[in-house]
PDB file of C-alpha atoms and ligand atoms in Angstrom:
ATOM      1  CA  UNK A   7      44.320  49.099 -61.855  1.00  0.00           C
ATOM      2  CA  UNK A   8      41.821  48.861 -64.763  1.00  0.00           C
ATOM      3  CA  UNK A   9      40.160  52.518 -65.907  1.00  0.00           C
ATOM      4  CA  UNK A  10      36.659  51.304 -65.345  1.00  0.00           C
ATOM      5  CA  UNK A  11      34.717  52.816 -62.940  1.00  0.00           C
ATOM      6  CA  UNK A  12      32.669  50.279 -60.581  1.00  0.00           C
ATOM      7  CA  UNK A  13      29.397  50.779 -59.327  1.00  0.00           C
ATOM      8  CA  UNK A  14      30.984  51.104 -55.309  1.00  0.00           C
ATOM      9  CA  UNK A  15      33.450  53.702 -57.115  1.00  0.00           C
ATOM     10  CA  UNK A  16      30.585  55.919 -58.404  1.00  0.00           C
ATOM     11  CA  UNK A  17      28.336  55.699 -55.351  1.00  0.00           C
ATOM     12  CA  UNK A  18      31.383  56.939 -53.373  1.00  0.00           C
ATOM     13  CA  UNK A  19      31.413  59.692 -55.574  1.00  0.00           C
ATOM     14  CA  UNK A  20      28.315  61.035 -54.601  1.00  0.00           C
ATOM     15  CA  UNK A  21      28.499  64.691 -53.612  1.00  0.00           C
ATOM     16  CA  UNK A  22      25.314  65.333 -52.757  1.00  0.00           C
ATOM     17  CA  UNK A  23      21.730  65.132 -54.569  1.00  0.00           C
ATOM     18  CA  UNK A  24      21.833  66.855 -57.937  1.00  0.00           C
ATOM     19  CA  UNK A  25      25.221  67.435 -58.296  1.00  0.00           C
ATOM     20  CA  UNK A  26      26.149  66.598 -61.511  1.00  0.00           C
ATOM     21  CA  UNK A  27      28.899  67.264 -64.305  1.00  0.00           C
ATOM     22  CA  UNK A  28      25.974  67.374 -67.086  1.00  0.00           C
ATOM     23  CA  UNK A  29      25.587  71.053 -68.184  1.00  0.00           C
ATOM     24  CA  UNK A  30      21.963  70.123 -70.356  1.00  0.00           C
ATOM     25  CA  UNK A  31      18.834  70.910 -68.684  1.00  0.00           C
ATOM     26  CA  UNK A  32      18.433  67.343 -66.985  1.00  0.00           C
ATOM     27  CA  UNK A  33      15.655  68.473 -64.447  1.00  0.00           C
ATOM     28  CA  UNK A  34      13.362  69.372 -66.700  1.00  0.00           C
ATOM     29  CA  UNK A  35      12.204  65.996 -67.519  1.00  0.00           C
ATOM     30  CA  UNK A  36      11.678  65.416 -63.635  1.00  0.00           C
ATOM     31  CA  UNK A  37      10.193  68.401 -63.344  1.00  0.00           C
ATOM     32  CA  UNK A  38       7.480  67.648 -66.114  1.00  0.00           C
ATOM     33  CA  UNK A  39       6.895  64.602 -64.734  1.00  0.00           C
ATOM     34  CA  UNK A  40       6.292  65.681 -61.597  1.00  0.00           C
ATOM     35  CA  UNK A  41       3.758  68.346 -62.943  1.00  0.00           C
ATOM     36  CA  UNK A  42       2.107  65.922 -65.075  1.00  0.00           C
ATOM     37  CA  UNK A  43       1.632  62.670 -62.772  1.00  0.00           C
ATOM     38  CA  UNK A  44       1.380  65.586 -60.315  1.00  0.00           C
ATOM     39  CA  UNK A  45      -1.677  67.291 -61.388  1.00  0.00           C
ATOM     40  CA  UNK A  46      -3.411  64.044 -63.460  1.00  0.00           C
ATOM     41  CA  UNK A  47      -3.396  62.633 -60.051  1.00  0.00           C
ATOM     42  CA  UNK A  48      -5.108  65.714 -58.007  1.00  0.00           C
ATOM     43  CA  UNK A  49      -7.719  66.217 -61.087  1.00  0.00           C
ATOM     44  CA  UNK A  50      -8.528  62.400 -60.899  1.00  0.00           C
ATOM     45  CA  UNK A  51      -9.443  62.265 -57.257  1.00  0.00           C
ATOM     46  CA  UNK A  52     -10.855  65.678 -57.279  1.00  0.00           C
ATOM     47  CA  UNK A  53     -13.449  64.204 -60.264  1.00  0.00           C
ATOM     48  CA  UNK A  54     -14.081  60.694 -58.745  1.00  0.00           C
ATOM     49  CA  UNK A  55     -14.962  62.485 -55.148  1.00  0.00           C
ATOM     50  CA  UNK A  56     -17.689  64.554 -57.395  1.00  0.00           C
ATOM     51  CA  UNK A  57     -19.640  61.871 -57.932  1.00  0.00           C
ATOM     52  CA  UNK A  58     -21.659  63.965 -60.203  1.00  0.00           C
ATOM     53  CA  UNK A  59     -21.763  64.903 -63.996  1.00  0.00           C
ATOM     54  CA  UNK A  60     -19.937  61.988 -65.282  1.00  0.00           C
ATOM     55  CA  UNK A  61     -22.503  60.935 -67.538  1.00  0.00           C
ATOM     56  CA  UNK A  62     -24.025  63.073 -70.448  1.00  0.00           C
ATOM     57  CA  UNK A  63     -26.635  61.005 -73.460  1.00  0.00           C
ATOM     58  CA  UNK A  64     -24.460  58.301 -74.441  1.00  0.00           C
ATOM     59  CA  UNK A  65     -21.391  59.101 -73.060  1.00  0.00           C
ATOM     60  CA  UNK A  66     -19.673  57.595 -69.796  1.00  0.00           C
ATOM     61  CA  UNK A  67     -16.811  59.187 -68.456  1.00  0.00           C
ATOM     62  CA  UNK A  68     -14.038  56.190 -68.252  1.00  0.00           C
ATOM     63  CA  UNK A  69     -13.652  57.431 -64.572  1.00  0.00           C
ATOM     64  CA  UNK A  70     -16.801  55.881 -63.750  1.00  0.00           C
ATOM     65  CA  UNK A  71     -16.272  53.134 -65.810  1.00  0.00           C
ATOM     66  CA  UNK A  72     -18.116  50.618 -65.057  1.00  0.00           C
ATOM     67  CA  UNK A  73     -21.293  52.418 -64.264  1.00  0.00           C
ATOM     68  CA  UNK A  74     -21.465  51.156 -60.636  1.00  0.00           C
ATOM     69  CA  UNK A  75     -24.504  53.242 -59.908  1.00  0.00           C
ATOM     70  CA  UNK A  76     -26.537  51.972 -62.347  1.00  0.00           C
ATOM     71  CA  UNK A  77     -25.901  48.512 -62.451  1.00  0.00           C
ATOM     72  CA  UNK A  78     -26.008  47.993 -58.857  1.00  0.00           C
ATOM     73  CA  UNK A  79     -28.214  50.789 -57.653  1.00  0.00           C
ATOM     74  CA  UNK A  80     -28.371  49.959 -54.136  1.00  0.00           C
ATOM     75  CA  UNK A  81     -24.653  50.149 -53.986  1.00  0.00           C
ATOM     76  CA  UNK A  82     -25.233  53.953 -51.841  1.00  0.00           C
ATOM     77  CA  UNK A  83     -26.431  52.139 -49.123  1.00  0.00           C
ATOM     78  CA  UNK A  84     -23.814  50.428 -48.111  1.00  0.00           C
ATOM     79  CA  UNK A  85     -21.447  52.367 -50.040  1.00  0.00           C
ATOM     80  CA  UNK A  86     -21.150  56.362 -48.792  1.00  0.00           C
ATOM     81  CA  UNK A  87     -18.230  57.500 -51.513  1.00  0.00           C
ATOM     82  CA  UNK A  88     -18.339  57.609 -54.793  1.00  0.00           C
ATOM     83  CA  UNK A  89     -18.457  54.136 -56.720  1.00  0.00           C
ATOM     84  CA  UNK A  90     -15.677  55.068 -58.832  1.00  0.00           C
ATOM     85  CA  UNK A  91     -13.696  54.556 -55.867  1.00  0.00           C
ATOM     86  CA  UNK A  92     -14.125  50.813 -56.002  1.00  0.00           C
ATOM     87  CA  UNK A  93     -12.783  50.640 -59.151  1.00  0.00           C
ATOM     88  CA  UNK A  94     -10.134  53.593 -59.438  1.00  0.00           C
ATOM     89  CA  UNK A  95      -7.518  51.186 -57.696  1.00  0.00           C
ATOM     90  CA  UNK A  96      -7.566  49.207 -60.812  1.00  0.00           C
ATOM     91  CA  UNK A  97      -5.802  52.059 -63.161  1.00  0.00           C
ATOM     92  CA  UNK A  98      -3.984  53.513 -59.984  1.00  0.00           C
ATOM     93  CA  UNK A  99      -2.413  50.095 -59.602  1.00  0.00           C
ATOM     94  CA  UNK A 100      -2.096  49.364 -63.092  1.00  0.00           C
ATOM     95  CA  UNK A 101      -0.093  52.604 -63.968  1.00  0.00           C
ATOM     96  CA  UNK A 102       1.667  53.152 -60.663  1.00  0.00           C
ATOM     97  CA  UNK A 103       3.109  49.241 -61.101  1.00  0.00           C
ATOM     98  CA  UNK A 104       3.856  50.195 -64.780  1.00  0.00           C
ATOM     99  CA  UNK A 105       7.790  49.529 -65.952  1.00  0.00           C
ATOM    100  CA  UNK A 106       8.253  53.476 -67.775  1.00  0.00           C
ATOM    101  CA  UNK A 107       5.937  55.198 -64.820  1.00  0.00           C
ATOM    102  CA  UNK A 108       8.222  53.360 -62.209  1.00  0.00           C
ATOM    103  CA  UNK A 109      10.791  55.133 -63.936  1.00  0.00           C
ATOM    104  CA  UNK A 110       9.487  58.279 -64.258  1.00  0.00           C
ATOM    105  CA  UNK A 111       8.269  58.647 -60.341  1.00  0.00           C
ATOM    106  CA  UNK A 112      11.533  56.990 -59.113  1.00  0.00           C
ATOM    107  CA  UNK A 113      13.228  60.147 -61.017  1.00  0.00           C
ATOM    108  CA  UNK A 114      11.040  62.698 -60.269  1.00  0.00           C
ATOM    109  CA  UNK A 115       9.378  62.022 -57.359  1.00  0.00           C
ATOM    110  CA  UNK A 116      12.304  59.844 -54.720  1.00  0.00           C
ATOM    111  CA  UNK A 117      15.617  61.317 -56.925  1.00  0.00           C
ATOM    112  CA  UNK A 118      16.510  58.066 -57.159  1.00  0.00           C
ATOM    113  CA  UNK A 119      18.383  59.105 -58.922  1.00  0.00           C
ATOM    114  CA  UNK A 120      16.608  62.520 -60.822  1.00  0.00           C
ATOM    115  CA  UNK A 121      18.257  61.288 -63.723  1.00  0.00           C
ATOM    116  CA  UNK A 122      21.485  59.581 -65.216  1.00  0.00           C
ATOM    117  CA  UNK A 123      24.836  60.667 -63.962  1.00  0.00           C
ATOM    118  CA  UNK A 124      23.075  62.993 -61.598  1.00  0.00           C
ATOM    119  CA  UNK A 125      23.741  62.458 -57.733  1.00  0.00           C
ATOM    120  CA  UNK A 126      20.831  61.107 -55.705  1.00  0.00           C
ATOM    121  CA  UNK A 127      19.959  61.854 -52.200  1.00  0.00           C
ATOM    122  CA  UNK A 128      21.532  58.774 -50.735  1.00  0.00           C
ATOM    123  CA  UNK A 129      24.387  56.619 -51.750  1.00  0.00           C
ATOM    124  CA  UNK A 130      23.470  53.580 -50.070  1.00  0.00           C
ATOM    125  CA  UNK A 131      21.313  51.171 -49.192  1.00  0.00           C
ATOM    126  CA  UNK A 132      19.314  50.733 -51.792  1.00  0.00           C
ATOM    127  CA  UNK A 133      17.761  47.516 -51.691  1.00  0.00           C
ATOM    128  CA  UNK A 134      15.687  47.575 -55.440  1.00  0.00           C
ATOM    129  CA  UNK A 135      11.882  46.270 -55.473  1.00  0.00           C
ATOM    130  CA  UNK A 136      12.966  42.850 -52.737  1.00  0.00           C
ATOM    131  CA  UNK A 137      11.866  44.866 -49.738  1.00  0.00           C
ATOM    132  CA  UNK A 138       8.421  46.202 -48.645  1.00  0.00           C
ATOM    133  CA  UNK A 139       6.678  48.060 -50.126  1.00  0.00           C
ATOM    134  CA  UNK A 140       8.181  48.272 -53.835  1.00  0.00           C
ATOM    135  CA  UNK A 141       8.196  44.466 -53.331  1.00  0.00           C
ATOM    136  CA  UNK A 142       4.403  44.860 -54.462  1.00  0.00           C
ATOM    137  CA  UNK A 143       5.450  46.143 -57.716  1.00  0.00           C
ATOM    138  CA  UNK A 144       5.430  43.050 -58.643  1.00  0.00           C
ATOM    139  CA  UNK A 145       1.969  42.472 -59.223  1.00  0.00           C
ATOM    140  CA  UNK A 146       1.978  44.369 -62.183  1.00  0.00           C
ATOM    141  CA  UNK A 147       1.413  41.525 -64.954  1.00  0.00           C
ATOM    142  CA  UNK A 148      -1.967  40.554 -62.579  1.00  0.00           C
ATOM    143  CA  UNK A 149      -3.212  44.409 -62.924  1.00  0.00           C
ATOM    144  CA  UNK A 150      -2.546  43.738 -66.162  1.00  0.00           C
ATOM    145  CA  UNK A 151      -5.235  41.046 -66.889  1.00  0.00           C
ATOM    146  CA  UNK A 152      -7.465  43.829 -64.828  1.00  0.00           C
ATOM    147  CA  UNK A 153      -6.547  46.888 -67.119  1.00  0.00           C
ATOM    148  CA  UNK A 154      -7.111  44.849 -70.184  1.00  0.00           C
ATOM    149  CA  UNK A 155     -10.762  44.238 -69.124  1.00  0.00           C
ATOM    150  CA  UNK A 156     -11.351  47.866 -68.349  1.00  0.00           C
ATOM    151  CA  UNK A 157     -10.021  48.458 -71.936  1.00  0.00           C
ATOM    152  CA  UNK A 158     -12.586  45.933 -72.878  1.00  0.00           C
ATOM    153  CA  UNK A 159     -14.881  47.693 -71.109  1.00  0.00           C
ATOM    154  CA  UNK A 160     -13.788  51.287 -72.265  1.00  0.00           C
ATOM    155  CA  UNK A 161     -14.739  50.074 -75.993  1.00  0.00           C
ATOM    156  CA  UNK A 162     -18.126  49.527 -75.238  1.00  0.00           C
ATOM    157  CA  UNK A 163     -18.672  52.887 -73.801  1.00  0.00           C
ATOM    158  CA  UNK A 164     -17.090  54.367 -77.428  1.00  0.00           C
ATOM    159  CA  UNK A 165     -19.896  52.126 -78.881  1.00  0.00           C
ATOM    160  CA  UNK A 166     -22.662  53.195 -76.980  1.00  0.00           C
ATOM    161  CA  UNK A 167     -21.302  56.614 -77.360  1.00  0.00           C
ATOM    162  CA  UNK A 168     -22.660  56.392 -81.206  1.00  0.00           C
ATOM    163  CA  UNK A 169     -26.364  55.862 -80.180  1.00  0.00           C
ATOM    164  CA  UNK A 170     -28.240  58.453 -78.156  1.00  0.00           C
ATOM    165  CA  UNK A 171     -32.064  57.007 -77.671  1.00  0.00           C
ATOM    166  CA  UNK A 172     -31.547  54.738 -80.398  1.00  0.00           C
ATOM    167  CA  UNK A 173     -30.423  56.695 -82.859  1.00  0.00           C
ATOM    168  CA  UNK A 174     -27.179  56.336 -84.473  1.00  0.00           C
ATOM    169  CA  UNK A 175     -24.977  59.354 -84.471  1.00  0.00           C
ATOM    170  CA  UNK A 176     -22.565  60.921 -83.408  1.00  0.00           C
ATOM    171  CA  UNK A 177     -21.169  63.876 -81.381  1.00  0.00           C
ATOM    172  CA  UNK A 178     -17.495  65.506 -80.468  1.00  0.00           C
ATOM    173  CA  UNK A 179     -18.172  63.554 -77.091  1.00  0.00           C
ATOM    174  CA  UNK A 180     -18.068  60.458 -79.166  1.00  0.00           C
ATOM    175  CA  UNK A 181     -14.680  60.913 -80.784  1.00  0.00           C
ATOM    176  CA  UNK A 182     -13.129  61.944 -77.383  1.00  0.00           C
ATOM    177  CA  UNK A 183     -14.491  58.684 -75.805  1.00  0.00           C
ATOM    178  CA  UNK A 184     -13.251  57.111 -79.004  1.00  0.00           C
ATOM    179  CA  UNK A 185      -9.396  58.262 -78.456  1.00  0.00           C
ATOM    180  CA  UNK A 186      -9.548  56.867 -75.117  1.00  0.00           C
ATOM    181  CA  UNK A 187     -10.463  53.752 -75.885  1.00  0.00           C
ATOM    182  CA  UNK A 188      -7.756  53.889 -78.645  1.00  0.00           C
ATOM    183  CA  UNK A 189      -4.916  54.895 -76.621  1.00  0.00           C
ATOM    184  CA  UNK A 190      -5.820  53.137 -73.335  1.00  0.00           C
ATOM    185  CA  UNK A 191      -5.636  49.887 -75.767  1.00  0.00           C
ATOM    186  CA  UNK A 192      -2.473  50.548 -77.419  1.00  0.00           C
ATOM    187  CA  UNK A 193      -1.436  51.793 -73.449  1.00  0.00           C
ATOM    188  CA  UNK A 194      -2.034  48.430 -72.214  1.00  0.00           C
ATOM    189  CA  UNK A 195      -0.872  46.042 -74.792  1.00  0.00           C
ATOM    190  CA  UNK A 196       2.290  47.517 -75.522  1.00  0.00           C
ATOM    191  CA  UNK A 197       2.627  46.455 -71.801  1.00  0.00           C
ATOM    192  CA  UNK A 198       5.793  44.514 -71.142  1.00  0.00           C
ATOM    193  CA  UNK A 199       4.168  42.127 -69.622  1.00  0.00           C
ATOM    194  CA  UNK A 200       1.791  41.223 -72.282  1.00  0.00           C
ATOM    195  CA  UNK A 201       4.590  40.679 -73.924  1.00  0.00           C
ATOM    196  CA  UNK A 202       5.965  38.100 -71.462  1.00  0.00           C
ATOM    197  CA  UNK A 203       2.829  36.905 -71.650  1.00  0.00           C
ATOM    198  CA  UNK A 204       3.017  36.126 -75.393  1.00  0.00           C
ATOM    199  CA  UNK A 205       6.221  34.643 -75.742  1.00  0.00           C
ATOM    200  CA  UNK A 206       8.560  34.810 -72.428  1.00  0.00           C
ATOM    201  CA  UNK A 207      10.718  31.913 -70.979  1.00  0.00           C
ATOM    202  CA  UNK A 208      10.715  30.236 -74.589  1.00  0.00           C
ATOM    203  CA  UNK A 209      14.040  28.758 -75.231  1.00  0.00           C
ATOM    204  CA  UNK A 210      12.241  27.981 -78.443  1.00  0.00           C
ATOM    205  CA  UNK A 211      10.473  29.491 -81.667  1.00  0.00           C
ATOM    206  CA  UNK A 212      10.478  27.086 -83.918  1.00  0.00           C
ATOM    207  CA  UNK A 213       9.571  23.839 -82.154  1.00  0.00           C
ATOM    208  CA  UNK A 214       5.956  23.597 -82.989  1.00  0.00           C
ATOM    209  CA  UNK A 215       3.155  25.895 -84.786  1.00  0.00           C
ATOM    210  CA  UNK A 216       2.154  27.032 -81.494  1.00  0.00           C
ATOM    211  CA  UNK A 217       5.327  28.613 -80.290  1.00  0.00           C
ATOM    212  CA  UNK A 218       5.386  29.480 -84.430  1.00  0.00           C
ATOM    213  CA  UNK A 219       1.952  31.802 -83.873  1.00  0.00           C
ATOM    214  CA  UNK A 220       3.641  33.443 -80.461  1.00  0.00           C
ATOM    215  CA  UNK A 221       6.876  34.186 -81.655  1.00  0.00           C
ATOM    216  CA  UNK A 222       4.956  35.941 -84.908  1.00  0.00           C
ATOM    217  CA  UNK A 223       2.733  37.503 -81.771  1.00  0.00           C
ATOM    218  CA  UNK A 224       5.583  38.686 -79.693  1.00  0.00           C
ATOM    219  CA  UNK A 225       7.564  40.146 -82.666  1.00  0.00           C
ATOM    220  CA  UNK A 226       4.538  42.354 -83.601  1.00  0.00           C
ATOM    221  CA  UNK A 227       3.562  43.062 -80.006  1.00  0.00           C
ATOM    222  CA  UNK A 228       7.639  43.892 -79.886  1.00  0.00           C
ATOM    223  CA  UNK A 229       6.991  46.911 -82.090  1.00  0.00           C
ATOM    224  CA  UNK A 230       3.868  48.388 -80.069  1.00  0.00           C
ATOM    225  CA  UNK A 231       6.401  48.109 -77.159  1.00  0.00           C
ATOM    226  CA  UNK A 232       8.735  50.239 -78.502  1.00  0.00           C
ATOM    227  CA  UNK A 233       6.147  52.889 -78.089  1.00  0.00           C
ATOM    228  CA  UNK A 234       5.354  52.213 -74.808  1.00  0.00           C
ATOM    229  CA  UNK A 235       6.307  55.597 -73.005  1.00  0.00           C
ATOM    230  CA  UNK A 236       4.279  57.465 -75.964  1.00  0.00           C
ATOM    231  CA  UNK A 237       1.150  55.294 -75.265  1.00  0.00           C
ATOM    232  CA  UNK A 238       1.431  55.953 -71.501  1.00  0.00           C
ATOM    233  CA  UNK A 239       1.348  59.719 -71.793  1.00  0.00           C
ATOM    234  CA  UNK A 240      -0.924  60.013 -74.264  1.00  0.00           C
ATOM    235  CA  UNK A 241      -3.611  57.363 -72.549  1.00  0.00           C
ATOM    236  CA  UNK A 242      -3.759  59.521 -69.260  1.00  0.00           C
ATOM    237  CA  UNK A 243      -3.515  62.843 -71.409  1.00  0.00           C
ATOM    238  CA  UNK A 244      -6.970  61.312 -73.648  1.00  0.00           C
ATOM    239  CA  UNK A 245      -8.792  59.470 -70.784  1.00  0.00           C
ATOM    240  CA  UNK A 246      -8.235  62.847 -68.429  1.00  0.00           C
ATOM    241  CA  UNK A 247      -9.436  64.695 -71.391  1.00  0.00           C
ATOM    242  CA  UNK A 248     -12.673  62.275 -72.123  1.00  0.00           C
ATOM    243  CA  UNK A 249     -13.733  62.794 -68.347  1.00  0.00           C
ATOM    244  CA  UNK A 250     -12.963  66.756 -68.291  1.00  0.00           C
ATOM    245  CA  UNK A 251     -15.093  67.145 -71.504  1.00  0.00           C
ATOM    246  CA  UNK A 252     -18.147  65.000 -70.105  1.00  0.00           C
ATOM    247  CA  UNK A 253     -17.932  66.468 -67.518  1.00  0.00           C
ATOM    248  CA  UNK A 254     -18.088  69.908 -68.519  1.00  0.00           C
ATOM    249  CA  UNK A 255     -21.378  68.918 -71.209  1.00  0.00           C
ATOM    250  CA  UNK A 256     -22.980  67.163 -68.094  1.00  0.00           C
ATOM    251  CA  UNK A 257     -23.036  70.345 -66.173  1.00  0.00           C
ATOM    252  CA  UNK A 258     -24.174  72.101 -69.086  1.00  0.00           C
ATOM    253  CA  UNK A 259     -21.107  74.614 -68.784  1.00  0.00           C
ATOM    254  CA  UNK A 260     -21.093  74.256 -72.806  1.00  0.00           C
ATOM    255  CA  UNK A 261     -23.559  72.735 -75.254  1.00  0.00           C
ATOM    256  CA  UNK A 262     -21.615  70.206 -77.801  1.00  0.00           C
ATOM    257  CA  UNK A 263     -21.796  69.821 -81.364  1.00  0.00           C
ATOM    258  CA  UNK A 264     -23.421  66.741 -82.266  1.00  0.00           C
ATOM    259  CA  UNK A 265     -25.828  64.763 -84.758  1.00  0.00           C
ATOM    260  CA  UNK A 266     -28.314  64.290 -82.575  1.00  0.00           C
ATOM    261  CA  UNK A 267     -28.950  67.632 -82.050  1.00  0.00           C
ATOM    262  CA  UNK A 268     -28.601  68.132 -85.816  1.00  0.00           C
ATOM    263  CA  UNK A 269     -31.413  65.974 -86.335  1.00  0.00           C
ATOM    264  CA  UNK A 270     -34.029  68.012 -83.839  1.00  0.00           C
ATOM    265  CA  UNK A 271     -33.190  71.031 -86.321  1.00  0.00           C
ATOM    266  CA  UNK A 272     -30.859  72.223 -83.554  1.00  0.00           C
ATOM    267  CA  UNK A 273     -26.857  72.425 -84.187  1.00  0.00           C
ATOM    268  CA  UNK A 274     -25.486  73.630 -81.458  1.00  0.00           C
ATOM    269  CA  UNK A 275     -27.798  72.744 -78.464  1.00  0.00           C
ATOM    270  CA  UNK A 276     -26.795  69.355 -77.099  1.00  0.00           C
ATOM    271  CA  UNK A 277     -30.086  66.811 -77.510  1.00  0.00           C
ATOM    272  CA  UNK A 278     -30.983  65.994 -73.837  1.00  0.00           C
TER     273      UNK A 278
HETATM  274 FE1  FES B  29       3.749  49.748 -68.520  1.00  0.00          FE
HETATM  275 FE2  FES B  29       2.925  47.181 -68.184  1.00  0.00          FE
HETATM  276  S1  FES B  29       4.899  47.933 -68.330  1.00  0.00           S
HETATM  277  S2  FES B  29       1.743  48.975 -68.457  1.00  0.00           S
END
């Protein structure tokens, strides 16, 4: 009999969820995750069922992003939430259907399994993303053409977050917007299916200038990828952050430091 161990082998093994030989601290990654994703997720409904002090001069909180209530203003008559609902599902779908947060939430949140060489609740049966509902994860590379317009979308907000009544400037506001825009970018196209996108299924590289340019695409889109994990926590620790702080100036729980203000002779009082 060979020494390997099969997969059937191992899952007969199981002794029972979380039993493990490891003897490092293996649950604390689960257990950060599930604090992190745990509480992003209560702040971000808590904010969007607000509905209030998301926007502040020139800045936009990217929870509200687009401004549904001002471009279509009629929208709270047929419409009794908040509009940020109608576009929250975007994000929610994009990151929930994300590769690394699959992994993360299948860890921390089903055990499945908490981590590697770790027992999971159940040692058979499992039937992958084929079956309903994971079977939807699969529209991940279409919320990706979504979540790469609401980047688009999240860089003009960090431009109009440099002119308050036509006046260039700037305020702390402005740089916080900025960082989301920066990391919800570098989030989305370090996807992995962007990087399908740019040069998948090519047998290949070198057959004509065209597949030249992707290859050249994919290899430098390859390195951003790498990263990918990084970008993800850091994108929903910055565009958290970039609503939290708006909010807070649009309630007028603090007055910000900006340029503006400046200007009118006044540094710290926030130019309303
Ligand atoms: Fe994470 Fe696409 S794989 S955003």
């Amino acid at each position: 009999m060979s020494g390997t161990v099969s997969p059937r082998m191992m899952l007969n093994r199981n002794q029972g969820a979380g039993h493990t030989d490891r003897r490092d601290a293996w649950w604390l990654e689960p257990v950060l995750t599930v604090l992190a994703l745990g509480l992003f997720t209560a702040y971000a409904i808590w904010s969007v069922m607000q509905n209030n002090h998301y926007v502040w001069g020139p800045y936009l909180s990217p929870f509200y992003s687009p401004n549904l209530a001002e471009m279509f203003p009629a929208i709270k008559d047929w419409f009794a939430f908040s509009p940020a609902f109608l576009v929250l599902w975007i994000p929610l779908g994009f990151r929930g259907t994300c590769y690394f947060y699959r992994r993360a939430y299948y860890r921390a949140f089903f055990w499945d399994p908490p981590a590697c060489a770790v027992d999971e609740p159940r040692g058979q049966g499992y039937s992958g993303e084929r079956a309903f509902p994971f079977v939807f994860q699969n529209l991940h590379r279409y919320f990706f053409y979504l979540a790469a317009l609401l980047a688009l979308l999240h860089w003009t907000h960090a431009f109009q977050a440099f002119f308050y009544q036509g006046q260039f400037g700037m305020g702390v506001g402005t740089f916080v917007i900025l960082l989301d825009a920066v990391f919800l970018t570098l989030y989305v196209f370090s996807c992995h299916s962007w990087r399908h996108l740019l040069a998948g299924k090519k047998d290949c590289f070198s057959c004509d200038n065209f597949t030249k340019v992707r290859h050249k695409a994919w290899l430098k889109q390859t390195k951003l990828n790498e990263h990918h994990m990084f970008f993800a926590w850091v994108s929903l620790f910055t565009v958290g952050f970039a609503d939290f702080y708006v909010r807070l100036v649009a309630s007028g729980a603090f007055q910000e430091w900006n340029t503006w203000g400046l200007l009118a002779g006044n540094v710290l009082k926030a130019a309303h």
